[in-house]
mmCIF file of C-alpha atoms in Angstrom:
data_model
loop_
_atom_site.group_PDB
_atom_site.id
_atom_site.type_symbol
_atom_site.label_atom_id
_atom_site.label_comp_id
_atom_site.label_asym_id
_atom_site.label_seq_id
_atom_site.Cartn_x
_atom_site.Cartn_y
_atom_site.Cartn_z
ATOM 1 C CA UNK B 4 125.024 -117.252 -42.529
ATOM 2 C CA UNK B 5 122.987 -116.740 -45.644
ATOM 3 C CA UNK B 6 120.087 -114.370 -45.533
ATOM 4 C CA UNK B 7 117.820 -117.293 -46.170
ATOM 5 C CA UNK B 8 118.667 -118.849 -42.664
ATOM 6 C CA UNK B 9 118.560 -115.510 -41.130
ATOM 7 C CA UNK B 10 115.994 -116.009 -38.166
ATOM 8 C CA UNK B 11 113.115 -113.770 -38.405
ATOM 9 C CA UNK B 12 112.108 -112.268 -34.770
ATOM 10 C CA UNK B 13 108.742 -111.344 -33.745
ATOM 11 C CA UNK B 14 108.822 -109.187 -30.557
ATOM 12 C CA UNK B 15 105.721 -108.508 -29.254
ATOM 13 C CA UNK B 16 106.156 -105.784 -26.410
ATOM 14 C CA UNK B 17 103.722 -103.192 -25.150
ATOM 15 C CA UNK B 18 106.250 -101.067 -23.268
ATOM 16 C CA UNK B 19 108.557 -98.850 -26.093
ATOM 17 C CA UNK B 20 111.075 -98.320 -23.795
ATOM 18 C CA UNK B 21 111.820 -102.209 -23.376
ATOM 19 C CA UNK B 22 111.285 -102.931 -26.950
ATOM 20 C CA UNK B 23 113.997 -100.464 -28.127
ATOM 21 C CA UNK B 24 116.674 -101.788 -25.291
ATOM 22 C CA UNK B 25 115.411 -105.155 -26.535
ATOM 23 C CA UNK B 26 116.049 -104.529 -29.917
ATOM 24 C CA UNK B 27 119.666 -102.347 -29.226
ATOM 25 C CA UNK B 28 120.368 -105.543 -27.462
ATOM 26 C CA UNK B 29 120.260 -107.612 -30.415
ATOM 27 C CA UNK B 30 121.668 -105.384 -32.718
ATOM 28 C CA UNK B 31 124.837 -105.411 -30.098
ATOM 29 C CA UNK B 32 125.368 -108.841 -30.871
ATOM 30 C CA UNK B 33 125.723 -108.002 -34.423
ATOM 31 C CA UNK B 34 121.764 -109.944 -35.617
ATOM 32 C CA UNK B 35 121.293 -108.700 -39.046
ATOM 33 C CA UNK B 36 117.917 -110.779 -38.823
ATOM 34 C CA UNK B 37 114.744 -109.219 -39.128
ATOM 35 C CA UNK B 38 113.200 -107.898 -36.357
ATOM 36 C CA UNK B 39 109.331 -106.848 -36.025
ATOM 37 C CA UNK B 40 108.200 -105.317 -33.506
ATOM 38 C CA UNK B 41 104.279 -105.280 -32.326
ATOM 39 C CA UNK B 42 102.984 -103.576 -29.440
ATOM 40 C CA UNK B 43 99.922 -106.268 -27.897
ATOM 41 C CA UNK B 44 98.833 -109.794 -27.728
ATOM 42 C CA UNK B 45 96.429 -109.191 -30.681
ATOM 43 C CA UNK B 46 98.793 -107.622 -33.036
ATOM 44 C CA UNK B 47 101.149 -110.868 -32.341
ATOM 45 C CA UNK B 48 98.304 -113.203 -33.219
ATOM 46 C CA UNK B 49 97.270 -110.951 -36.149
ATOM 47 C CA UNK B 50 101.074 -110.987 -37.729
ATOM 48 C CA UNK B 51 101.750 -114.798 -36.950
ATOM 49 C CA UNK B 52 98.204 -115.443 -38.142
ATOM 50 C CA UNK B 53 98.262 -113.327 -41.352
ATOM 51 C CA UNK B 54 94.962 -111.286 -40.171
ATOM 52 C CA UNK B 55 94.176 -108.453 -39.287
ATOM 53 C CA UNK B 56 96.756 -105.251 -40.393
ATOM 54 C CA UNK B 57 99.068 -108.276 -41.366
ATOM 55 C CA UNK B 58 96.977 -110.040 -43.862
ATOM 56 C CA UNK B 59 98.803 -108.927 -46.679
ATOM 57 C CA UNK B 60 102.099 -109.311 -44.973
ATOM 58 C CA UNK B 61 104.630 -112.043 -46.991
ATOM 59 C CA UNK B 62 103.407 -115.779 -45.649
ATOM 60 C CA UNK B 63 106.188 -116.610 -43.780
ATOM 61 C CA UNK B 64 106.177 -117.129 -39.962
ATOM 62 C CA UNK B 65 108.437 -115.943 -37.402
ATOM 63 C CA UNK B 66 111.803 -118.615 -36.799
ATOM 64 C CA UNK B 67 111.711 -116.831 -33.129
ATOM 65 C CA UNK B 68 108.940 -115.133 -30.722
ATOM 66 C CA UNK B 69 110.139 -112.810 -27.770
ATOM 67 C CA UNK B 70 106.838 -112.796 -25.991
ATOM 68 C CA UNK B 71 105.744 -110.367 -22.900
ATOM 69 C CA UNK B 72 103.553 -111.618 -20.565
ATOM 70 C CA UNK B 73 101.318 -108.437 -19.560
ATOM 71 C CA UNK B 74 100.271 -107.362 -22.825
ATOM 72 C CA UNK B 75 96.932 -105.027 -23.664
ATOM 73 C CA UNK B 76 93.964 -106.513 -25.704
ATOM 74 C CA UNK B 77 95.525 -110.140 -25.960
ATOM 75 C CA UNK B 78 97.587 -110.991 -22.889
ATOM 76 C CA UNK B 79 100.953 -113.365 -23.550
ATOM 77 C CA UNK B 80 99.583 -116.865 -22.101
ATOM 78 C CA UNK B 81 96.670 -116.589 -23.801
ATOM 79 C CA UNK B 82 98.903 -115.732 -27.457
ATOM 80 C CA UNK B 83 101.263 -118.689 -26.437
ATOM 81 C CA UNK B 84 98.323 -120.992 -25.875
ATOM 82 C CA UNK B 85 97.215 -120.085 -29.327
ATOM 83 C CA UNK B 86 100.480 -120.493 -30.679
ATOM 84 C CA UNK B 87 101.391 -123.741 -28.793
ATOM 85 C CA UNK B 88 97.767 -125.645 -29.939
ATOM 86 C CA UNK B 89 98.011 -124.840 -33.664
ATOM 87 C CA UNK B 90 99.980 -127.505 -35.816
ATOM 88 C CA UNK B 91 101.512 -124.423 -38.296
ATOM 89 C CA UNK B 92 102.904 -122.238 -35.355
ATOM 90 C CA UNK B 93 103.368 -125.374 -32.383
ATOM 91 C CA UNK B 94 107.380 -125.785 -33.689
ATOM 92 C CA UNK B 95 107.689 -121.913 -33.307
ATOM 93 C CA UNK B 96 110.518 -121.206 -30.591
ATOM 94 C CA UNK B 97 108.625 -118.554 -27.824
ATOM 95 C CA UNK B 98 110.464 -116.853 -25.294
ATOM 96 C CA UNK B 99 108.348 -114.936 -22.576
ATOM 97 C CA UNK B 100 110.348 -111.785 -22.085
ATOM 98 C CA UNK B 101 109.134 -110.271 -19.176
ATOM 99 C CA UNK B 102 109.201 -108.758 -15.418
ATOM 100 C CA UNK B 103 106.806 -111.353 -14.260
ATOM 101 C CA UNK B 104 108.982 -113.953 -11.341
ATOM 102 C CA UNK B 105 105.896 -114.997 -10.431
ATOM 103 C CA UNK B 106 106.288 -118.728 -9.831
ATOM 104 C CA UNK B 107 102.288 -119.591 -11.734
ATOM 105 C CA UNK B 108 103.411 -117.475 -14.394
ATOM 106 C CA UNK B 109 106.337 -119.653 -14.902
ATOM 107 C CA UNK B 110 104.350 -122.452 -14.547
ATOM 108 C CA UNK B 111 101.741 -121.892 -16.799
ATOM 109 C CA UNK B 112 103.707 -120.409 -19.688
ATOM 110 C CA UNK B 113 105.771 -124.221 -19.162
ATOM 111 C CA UNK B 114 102.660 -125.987 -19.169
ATOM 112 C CA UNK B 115 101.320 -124.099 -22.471
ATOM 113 C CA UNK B 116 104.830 -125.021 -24.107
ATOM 114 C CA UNK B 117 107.212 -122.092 -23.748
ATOM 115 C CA UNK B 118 110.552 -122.773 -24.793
ATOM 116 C CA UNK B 119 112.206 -120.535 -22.278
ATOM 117 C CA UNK B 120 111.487 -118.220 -19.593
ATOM 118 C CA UNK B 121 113.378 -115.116 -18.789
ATOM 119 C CA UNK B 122 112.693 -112.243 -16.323
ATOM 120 C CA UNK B 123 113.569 -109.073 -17.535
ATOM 121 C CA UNK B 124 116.597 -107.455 -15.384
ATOM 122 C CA UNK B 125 115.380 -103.931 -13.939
ATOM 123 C CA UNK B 126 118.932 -102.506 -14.437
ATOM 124 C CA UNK B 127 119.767 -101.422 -18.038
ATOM 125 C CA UNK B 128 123.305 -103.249 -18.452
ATOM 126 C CA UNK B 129 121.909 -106.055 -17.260
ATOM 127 C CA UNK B 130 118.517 -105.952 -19.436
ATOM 128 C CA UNK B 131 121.262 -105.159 -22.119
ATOM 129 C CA UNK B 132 123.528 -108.450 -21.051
ATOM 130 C CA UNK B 133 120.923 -110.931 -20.291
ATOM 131 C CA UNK B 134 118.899 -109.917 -23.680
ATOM 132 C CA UNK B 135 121.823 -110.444 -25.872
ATOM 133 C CA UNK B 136 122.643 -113.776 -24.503
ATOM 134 C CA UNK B 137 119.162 -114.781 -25.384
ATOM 135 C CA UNK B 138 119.248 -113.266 -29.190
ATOM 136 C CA UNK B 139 122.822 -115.273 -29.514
ATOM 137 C CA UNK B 140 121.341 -118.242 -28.374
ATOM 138 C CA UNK B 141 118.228 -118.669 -30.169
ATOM 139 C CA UNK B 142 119.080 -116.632 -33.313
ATOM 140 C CA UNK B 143 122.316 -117.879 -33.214
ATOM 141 C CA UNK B 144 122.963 -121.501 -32.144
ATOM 142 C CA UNK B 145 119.729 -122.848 -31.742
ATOM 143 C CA UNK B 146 118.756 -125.297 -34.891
ATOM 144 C CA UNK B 147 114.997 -125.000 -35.471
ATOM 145 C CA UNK B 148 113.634 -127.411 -37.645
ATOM 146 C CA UNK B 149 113.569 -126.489 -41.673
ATOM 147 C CA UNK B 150 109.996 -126.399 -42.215
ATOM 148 C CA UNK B 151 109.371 -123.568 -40.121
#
């Protein structure tokens, strides 16, 4: 795959310790795409956005968004909203990425336009298994349309 077709990840994660088996989890599946990794709701916004920290940041936008749900400052329905009701970021593939099974949780982040939904495994192989099948799937075979 040439580098310009390389999907560029945004994870946005609050806890480190998920956001490094996230990302080893990736990396496992061989990704070489770009992965960024901020820490709250806010930051997300800010980096999709180009505000913030991230106004100077290349004007590009992410081809993928892992997504927690329980985030500080900005939580993730209320960054998917923003994402999902803006015409630049609406084609933007989200996946909420989190330990939320709460059945209105999965509701609302379906309602707001999620793409997927996955509940983080508590057991690390598993966090490790599940999280690669999602990187191979949407940074691998899912076709996202060219203009994002």
């Amino acid at each position: 795959m040439p580098n310009s077709q390389l999907v560029h990840i945004l994870l946005a994660e609050d806890s480190e310790t998920d956001a490094e088996m996230t990302m080893r989890a990736l990396r496992k599946i061989n990704l070489k795409n770009e992965i960024v990794w901020v820490r709250d709701g806010q930051a997300a916004l800010d980096y999709v956005f180009h505000e913030g920290e991230f106004v100077d940041r290349p004007k590009r936008v992410p081809k993928l968004i892992l997504l927690d749900l329980k985030m500080p400052k900005v939580d993730g329905i209320e960054v998917l909203q923003k994402l999902k009701s803006t015409a630049s970021t609406r084609q933007i593939p989200v996946v909420m990425l989190t330990s939320s099974a709460e059945e209105q949780d999965i509701v609302r982040s379906y309602e707001l336009g999620v793409n997927s939904y996955l509940v983080k495994p508590v057991e690390f192989d598993r966090f490790v298994e599940e999280v690669s099948k999602v990187g191979c799937y949407w940074g691998i075979l899912n076709k996202i349309p060219s203009n994002i």
